[in-house]
Short mmCIF file of C-alpha atoms in Angstrom, two decimals:
data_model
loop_
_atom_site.label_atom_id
_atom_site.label_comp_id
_atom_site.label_asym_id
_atom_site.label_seq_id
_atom_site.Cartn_x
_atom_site.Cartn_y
_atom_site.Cartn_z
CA UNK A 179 3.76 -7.06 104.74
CA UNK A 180 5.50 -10.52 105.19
CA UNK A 181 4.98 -12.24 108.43
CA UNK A 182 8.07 -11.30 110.29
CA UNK A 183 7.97 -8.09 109.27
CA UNK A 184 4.45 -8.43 111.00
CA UNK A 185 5.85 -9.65 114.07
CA UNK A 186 8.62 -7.28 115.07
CA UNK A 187 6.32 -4.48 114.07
CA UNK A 188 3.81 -6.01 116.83
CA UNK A 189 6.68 -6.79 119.65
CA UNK A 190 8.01 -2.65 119.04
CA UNK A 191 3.90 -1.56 119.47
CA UNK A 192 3.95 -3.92 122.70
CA UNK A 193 6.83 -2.32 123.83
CA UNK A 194 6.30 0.94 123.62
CA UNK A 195 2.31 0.61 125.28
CA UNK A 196 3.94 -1.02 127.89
CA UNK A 197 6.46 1.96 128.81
CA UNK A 198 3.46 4.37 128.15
CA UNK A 199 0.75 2.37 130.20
CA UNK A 200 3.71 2.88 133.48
CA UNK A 201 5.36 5.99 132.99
CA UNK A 202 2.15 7.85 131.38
CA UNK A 203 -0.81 6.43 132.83
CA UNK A 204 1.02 5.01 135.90
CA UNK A 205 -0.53 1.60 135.80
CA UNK A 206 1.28 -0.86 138.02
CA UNK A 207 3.90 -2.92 135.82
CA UNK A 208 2.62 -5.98 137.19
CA UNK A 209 -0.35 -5.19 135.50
CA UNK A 210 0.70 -3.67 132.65
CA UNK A 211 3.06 -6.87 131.96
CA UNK A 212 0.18 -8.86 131.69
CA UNK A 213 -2.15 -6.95 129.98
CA UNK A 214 0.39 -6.34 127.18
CA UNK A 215 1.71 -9.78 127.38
CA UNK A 216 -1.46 -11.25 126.69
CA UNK A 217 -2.13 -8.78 123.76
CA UNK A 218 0.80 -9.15 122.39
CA UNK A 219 0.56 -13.12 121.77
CA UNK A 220 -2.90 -12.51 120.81
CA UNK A 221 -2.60 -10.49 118.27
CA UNK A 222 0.75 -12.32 117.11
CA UNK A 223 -1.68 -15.31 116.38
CA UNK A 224 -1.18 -17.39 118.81
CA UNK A 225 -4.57 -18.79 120.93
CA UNK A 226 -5.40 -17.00 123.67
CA UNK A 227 -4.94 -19.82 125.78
CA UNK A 228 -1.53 -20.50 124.15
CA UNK A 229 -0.69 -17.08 125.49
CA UNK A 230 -1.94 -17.85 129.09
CA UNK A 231 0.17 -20.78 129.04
CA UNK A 232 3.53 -19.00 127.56
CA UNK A 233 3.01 -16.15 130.10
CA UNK A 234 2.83 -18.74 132.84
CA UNK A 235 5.34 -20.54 132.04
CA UNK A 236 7.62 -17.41 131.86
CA UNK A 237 6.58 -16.25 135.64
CA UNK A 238 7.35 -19.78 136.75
CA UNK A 239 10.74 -20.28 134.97
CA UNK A 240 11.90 -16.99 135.65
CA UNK A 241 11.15 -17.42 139.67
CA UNK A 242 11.82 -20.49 139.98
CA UNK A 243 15.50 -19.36 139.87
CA UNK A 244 15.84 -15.90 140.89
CA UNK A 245 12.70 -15.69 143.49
CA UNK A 246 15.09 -18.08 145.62
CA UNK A 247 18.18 -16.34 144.83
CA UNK A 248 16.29 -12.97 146.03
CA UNK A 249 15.32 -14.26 149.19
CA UNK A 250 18.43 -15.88 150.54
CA UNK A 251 20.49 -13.00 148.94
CA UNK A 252 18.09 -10.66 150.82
CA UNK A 253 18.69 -12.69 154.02
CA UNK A 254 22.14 -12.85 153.87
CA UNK A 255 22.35 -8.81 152.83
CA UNK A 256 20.38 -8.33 156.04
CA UNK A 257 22.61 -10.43 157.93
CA UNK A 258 25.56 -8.21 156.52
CA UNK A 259 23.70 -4.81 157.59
CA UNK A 260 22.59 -5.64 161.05
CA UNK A 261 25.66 -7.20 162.22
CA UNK A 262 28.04 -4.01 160.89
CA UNK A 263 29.76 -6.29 158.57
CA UNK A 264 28.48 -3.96 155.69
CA UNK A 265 29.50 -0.84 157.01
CA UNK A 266 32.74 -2.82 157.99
CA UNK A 267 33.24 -3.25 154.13
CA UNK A 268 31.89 -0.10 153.29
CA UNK A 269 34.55 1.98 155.91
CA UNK A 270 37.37 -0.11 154.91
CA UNK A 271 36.92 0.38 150.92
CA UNK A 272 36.59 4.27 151.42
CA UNK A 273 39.47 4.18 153.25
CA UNK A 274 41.64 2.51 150.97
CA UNK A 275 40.53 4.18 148.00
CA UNK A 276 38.98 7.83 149.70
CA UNK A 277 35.23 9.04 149.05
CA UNK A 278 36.25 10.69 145.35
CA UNK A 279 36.96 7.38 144.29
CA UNK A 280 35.18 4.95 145.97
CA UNK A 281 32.64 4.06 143.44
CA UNK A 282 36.02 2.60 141.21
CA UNK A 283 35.88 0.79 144.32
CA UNK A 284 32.60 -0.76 143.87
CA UNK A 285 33.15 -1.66 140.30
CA UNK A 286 36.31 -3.47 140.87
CA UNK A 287 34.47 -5.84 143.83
CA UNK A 288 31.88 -6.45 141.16
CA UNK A 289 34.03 -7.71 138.58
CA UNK A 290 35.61 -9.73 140.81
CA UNK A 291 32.68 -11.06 142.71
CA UNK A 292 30.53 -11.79 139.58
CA UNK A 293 32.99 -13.72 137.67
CA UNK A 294 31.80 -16.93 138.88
CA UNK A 295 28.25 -16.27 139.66
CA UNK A 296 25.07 -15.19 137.70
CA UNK A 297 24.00 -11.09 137.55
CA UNK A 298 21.46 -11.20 140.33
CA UNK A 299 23.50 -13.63 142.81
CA UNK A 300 26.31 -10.53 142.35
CA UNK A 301 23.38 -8.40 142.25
CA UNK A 302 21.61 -9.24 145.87
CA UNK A 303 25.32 -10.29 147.59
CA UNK A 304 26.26 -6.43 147.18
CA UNK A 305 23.50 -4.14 146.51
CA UNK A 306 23.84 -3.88 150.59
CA UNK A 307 27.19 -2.21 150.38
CA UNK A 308 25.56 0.17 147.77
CA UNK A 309 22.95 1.34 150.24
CA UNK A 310 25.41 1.75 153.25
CA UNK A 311 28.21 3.41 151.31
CA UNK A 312 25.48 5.71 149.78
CA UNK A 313 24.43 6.48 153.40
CA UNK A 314 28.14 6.99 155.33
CA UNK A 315 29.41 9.18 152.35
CA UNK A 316 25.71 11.01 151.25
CA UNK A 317 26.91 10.13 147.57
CA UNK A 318 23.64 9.39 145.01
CA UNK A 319 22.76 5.64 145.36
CA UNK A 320 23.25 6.05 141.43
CA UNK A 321 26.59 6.90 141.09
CA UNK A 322 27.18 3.80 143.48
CA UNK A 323 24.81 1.34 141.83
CA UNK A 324 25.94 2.38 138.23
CA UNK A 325 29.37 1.04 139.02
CA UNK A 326 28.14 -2.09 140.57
CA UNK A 327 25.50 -3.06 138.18
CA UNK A 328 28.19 -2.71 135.19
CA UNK A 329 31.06 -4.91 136.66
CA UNK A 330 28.65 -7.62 136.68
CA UNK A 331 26.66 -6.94 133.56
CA UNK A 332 30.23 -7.18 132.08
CA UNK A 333 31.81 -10.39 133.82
CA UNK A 334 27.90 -11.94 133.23
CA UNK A 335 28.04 -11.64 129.50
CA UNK A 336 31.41 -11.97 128.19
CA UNK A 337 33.62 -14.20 130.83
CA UNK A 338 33.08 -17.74 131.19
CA UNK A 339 32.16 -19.73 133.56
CA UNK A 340 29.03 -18.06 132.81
CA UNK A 341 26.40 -20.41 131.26
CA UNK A 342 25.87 -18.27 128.22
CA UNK A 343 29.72 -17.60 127.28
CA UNK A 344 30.50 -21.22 128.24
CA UNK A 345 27.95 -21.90 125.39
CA UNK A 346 29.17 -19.48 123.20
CA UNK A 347 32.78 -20.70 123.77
CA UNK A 348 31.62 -24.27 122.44
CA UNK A 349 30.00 -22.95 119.48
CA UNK A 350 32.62 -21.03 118.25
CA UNK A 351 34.95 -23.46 119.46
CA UNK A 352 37.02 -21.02 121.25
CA UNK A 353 39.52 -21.93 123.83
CA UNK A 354 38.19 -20.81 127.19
CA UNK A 355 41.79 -19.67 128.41
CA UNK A 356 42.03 -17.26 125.97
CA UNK A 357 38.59 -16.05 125.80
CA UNK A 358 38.84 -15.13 129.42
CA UNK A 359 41.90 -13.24 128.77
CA UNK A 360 40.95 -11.25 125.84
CA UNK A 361 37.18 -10.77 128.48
CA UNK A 362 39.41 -9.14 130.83
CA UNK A 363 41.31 -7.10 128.05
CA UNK A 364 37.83 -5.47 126.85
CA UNK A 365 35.85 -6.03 129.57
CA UNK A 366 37.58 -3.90 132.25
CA UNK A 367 37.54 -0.45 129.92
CA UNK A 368 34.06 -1.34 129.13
CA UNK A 369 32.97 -1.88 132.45
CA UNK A 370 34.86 1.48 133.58
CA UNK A 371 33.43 3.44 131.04
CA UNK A 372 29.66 2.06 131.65
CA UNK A 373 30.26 2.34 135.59
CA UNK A 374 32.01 4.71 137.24
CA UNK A 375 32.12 7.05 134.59
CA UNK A 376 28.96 7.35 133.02
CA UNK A 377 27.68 6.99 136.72
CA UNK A 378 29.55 10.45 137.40
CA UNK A 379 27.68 12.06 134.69
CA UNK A 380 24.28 10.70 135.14
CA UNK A 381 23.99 11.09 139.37
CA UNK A 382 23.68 14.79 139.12
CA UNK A 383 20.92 14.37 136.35
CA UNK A 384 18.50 11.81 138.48
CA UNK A 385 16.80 12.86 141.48
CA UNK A 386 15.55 9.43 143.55
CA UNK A 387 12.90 9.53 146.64
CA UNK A 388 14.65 10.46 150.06
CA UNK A 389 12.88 6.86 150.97
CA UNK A 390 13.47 3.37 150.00
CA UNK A 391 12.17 0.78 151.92
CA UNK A 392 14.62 -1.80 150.71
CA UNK A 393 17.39 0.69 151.12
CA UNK A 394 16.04 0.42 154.68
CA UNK A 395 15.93 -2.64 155.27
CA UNK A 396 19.69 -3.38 154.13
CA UNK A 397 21.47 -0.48 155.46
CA UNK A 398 21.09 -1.44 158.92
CA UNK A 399 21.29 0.49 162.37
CA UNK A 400 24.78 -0.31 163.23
CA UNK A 401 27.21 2.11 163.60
CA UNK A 402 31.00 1.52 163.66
CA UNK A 403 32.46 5.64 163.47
CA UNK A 404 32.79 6.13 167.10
CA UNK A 405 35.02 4.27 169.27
CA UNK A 406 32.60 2.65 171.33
CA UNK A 407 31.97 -1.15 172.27
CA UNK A 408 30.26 -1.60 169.19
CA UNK A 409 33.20 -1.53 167.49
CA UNK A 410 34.63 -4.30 169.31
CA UNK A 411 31.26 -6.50 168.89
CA UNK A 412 31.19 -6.10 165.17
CA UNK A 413 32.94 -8.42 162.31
CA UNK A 414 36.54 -7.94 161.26
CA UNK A 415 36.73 -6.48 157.82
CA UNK A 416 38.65 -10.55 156.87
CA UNK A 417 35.24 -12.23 157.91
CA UNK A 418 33.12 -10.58 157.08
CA UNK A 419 34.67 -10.19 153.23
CA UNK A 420 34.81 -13.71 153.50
CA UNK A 421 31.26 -14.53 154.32
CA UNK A 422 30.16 -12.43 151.58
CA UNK A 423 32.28 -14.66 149.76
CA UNK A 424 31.86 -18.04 150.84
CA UNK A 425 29.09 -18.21 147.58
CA UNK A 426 31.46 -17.11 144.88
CA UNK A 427 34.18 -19.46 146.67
CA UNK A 428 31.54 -22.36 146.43
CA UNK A 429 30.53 -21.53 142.94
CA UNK A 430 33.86 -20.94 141.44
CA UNK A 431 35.21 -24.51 142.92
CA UNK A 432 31.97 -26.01 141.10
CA UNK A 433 33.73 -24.29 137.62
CA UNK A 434 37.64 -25.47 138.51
CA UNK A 435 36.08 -29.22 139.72
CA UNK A 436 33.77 -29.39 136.04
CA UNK A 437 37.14 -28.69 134.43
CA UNK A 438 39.81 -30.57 136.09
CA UNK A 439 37.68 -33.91 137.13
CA UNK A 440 36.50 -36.77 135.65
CA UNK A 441 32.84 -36.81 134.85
CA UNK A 442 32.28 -39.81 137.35
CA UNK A 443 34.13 -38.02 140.29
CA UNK A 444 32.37 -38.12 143.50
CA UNK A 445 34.40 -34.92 144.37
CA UNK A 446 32.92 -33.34 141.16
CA UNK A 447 29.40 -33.71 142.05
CA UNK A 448 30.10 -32.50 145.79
CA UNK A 449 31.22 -29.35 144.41
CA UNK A 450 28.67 -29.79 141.62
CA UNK A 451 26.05 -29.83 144.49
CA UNK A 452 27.75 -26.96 146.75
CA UNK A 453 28.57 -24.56 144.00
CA UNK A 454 24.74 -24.53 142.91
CA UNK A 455 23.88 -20.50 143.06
CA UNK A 456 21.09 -22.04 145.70
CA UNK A 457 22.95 -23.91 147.53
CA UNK A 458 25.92 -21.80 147.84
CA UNK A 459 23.24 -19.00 149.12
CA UNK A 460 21.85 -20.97 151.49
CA UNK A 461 25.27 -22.59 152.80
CA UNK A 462 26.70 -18.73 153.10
CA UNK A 463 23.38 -17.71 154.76
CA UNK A 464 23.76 -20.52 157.42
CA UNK A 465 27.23 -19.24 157.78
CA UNK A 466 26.85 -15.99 158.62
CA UNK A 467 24.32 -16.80 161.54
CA UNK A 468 27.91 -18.00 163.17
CA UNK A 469 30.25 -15.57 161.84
CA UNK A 470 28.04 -12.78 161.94
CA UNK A 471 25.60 -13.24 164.62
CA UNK A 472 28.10 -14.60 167.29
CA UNK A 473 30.01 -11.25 167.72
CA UNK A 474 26.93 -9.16 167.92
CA UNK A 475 25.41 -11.88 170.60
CA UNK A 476 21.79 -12.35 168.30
CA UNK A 477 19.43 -14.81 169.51
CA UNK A 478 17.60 -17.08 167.40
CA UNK A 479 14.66 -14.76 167.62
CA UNK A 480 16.51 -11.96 166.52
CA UNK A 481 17.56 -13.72 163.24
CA UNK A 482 14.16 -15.19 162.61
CA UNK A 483 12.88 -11.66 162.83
CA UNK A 484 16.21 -10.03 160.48
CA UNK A 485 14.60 -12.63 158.00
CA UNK A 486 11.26 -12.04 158.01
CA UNK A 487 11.76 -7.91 158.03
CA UNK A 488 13.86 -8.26 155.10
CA UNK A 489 11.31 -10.08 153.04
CA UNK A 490 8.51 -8.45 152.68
CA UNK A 491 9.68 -5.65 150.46
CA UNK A 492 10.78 -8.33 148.06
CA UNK A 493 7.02 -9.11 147.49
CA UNK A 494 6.63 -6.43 144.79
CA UNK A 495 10.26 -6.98 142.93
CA UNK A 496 9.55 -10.55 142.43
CA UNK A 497 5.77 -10.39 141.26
CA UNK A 498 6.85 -7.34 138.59
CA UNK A 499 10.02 -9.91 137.78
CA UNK A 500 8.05 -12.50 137.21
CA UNK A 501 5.78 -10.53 134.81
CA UNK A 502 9.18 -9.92 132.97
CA UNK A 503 10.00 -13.62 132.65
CA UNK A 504 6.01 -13.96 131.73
CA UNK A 505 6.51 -10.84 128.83
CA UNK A 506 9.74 -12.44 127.29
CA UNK A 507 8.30 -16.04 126.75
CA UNK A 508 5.18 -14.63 125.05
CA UNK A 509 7.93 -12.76 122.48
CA UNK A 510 9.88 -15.74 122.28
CA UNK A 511 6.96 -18.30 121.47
CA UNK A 512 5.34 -15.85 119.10
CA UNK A 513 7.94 -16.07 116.75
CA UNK A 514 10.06 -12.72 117.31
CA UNK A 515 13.23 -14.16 117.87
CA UNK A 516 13.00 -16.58 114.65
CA UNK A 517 11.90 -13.66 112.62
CA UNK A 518 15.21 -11.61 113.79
CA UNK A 519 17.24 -14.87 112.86
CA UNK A 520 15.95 -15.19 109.70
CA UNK A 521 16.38 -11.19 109.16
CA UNK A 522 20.06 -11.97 110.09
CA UNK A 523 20.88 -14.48 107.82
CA UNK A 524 20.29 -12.73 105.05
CA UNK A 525 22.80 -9.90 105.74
CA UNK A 526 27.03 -9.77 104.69
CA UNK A 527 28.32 -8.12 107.68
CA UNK A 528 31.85 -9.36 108.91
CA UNK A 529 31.54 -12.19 111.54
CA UNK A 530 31.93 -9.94 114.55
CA UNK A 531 29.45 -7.67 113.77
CA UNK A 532 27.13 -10.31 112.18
CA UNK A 533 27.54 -11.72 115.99
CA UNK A 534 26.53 -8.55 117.74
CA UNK A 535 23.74 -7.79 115.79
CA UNK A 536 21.91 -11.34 115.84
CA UNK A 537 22.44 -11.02 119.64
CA UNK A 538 21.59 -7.26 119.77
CA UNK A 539 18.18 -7.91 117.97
CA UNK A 540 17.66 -10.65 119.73
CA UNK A 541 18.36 -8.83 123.39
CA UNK A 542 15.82 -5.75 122.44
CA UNK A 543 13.14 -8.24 121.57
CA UNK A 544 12.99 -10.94 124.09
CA UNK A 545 14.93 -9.38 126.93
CA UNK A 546 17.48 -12.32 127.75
CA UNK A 547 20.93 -11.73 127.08
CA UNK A 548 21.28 -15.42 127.70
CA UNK A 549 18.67 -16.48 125.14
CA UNK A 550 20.50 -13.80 122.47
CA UNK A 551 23.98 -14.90 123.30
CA UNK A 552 23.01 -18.40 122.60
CA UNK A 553 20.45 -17.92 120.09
CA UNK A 554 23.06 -15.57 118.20
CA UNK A 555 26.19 -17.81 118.62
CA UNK A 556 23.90 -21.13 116.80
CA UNK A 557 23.32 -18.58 114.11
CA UNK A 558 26.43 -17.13 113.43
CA UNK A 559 28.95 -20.50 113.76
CA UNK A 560 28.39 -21.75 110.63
CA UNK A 561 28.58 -18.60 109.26
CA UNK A 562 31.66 -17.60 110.68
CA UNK A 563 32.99 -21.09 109.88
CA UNK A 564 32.69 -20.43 105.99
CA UNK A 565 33.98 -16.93 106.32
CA UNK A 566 37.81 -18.16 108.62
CA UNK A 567 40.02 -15.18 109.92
CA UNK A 568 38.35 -14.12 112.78
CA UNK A 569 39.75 -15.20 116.38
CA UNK A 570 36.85 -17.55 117.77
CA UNK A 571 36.99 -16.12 121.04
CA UNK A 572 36.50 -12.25 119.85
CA UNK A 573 33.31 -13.68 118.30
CA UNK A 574 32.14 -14.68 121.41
CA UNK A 575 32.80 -11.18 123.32
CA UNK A 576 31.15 -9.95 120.02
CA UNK A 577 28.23 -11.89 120.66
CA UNK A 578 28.31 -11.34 124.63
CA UNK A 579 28.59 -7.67 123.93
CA UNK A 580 25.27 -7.95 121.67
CA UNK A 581 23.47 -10.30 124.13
CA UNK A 582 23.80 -6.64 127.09
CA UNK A 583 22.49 -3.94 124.74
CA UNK A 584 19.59 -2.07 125.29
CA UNK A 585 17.88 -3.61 128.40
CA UNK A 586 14.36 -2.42 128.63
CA UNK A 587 11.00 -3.06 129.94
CA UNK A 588 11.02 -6.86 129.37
CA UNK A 589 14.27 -7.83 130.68
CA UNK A 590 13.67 -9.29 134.43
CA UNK A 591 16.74 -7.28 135.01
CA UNK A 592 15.56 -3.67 134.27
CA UNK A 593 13.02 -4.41 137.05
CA UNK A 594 15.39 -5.74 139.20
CA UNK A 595 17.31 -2.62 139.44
CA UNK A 596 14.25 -0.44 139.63
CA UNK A 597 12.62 -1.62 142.50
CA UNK A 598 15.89 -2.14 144.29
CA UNK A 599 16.92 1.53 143.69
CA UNK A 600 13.26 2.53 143.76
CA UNK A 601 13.35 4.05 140.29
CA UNK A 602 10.58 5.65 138.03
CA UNK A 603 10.97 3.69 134.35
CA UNK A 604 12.14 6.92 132.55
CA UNK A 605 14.69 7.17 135.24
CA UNK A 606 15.72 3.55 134.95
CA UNK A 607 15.57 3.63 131.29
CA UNK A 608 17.71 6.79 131.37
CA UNK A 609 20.84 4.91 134.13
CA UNK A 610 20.24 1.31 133.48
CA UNK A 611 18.83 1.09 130.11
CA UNK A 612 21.58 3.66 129.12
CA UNK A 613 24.29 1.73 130.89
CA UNK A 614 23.30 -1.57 129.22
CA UNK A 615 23.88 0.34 125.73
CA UNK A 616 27.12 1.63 126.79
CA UNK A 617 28.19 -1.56 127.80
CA UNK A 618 27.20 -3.49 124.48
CA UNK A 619 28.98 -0.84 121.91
CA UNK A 620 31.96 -0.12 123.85
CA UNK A 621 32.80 -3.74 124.58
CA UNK A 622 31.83 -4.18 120.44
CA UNK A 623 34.58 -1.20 119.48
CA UNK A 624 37.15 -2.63 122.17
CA UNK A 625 36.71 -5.77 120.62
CA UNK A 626 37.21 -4.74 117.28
CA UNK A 627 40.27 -2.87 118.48
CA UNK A 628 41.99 -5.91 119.80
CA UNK A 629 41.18 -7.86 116.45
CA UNK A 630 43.19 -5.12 115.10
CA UNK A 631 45.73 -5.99 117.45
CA UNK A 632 46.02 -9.94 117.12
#
């Protein structure tokens, strides 16, 4: 056996003892992360203090983004539950569109929403109009969260200004314009057919606990149904859509400014600086203490207690995230991502499906649809370069499509969605996992269809 051959058989045993160590023998996945972390880069070869290390510096890498993005986004989720601005959301979208159809609803404000801003900003900004929509209509928080989790699984992997499709754009040297149009073209089926309908199917099939603390916590005890004084006190539906927007505002000005301004522009790095997923959390958070607080009257005391309530379920999500981050740099430094490239290489598949295999294989083993996407694109441009015919920017929904497949046990995301939804992993594996996989072939086949077409 050759030494790659070694190595994915070793990252598919360490995947599949980590799924039986949690759903069989019900060990907690922050333990089970490490434990099969550690054994993993062990018995890839690498010293076991080498494997310390890359675990480490996985936990710290992966929080040092998203534990920050989780905590303001929880804040400012709180924020929008306590004040009614929420339910304001929530009442006005089922209006519009009626109960049988609001989770189309939910898709279409993720698309939107999480075209300029990473999966779990999108993620945290309106999981609380999940849990209060759930609640007012008594629909399954699944056939909700599906919708909502695939708009911005979609928009995250395939549409610039995303980091990874920006890359991809420059390595295929695609013309962003376009690829964004031809995104919308394939991502919008996909994202329907991953989302609301798949979600339809599924909901009746998975049974979640009547409790959820988080669910809890975001929901929030105002109620705007009766024509009481409370209605008066709480947010207009126009502010408080726009508070929830002020990030993606913020962030997409940071995109148009990178664009259309010199490098040396002292406007650029302002919006640089504001549209930073942080910053642009933490300027919408300060925000909505005005906007959101002042009609409801809350002291200062009443918001410092809104954000310490809303933290302390987060606890768990970020340490088992974390482990995630920890799990994926120990397959990534062992060697499991060069062996799939040089598996790759040697195949003579057409360009686009060279592209969404590298990324595919990639995805399964190191759980970063970022790391595929770019891993795949460096891997595939020179190949698709000698091979001309194929529109640079369907390679890079190809590739994007490739990078979303298959999201399992050490993608920081799968956890992400299970403790939020407070899923077992067979039942996440069976919605999210599922919806990942929808996501990556459909967007492949609707790609391939519009090659046809152009």
């Amino acid at each position: 056996m050759n030494p790659d051959t070694r190595l994915l058989l070793y990252a598919l045993v360490a995947v599949v003892a980590l799924i039986a160590l949690i759903a069989t023998f019900k060990l907690h996945p922050f333990v089970a992360l490490i434990s099969v972390s550690l054994g993993l880069g062990v018995a890839a070869g690498m010293p076991p203090g080498a494997a310390v290390k890359a675990f480490q510096d996985g936990v710290g890498n992966t929080l040092g983004f998203i534990a920050i993005v989780v905590g303001l986004g929880t804040m400012l989720g709180k924020m929008m539950a306590e004040s009614g601005a929420a339910a304001r959301i929530a009442t006005t979208l089922i209006d519009a569109f009626g109960e049988r159809y609001v989770h189309w609803a939910v898709m279409v404000v993720a698309f939107i929403v999480g075209i300029p801003v990473f999966f779990q900003v999108g993620f945290v900004l309106l999981v609380p109009l999940v849990f209060t929509i759930a609640r007012r209509t008594g629909m399954s928080l699944i056939k909700i969260g599906i919708p909502l989790v695939a708009g911005l699984s979609v928009v995250h992997g395939m549409l610039p200004p995303h980091p990874a499709a920006m890359l991809a754009v420059i390595a295929y040297n695609a013309d962003v314009g376009r690829t964004i149009l031809y995104g919308l073209l394939v991502g919008l089926p996909t994202a329907s057919l991953a989302g609301p309908i798949f979600a339809t199917w599924v909901a009746p099939r998975i049974v979640l606990p009547r409790d959820n603390p988080i669910a809890r916590q975001l929901e929030g005890s105002s109620d705007i149904s009766d024509g009481s004084s409370t209605v008066q006190q709480t947010p207009g539906f126009g502010i408080s859509l726009f508070t929830v927007l002020v990030p993606v505002i913020l962030m997409l000005l940071a995109s148009v400014g990178d664009a259309a301004l010199d490098s040396t522009s002292s406007v650029r790095s302002v919006l640089h600086f504001v549209g930073n997923p942080i910053v642009a959390l933490l300027l919408a958070l300060l925000f909505s203490f005005w906007s959101l607080g002042r009609p409801r009257h809350f002291t200062r005391q009443q918001l410092m207690k809104f954000c310490n309530d809303c933290l302390a379920p987060t606890a768990t999500i970020l340490l088992v995230i974390g482990a995630g981050g920890g799990f994926n740099q120990v397959l990534v430094q062992s060697g499991v991502g060069r062996a799939i490239a040089n598996m790759a290489i040697g195949s003579h598949a057409s360009p686009l499906l060279l592209a969404w295999g590298v990324a595919a294989l990639i995805r399964v083993a190191t759980g970063s649809a970022t790391v595929a996407m770019t891993t795949a694109a460096g891997i595939v441009a020179p190949i698709a370069v000698a091979m001309p015919g194929t529109h640079a920017e369907l390679l890079v929904l190809a590739t994007g499509a490739g990078s979303l497949v298959l999201s399992h046990v050490n993608d920081a995301g799968f956890w992400l969605i299970k403790e939020f939804f407070n899923m077992t992993v067979p039942q996440t594996l069976k919605t999210w996992t599922v919806t990942e996989t929808i996501i990556g072939v459909a967007g492949l086949g609707f790609t391939l269809l519009l090659s046809l077409v152009l």
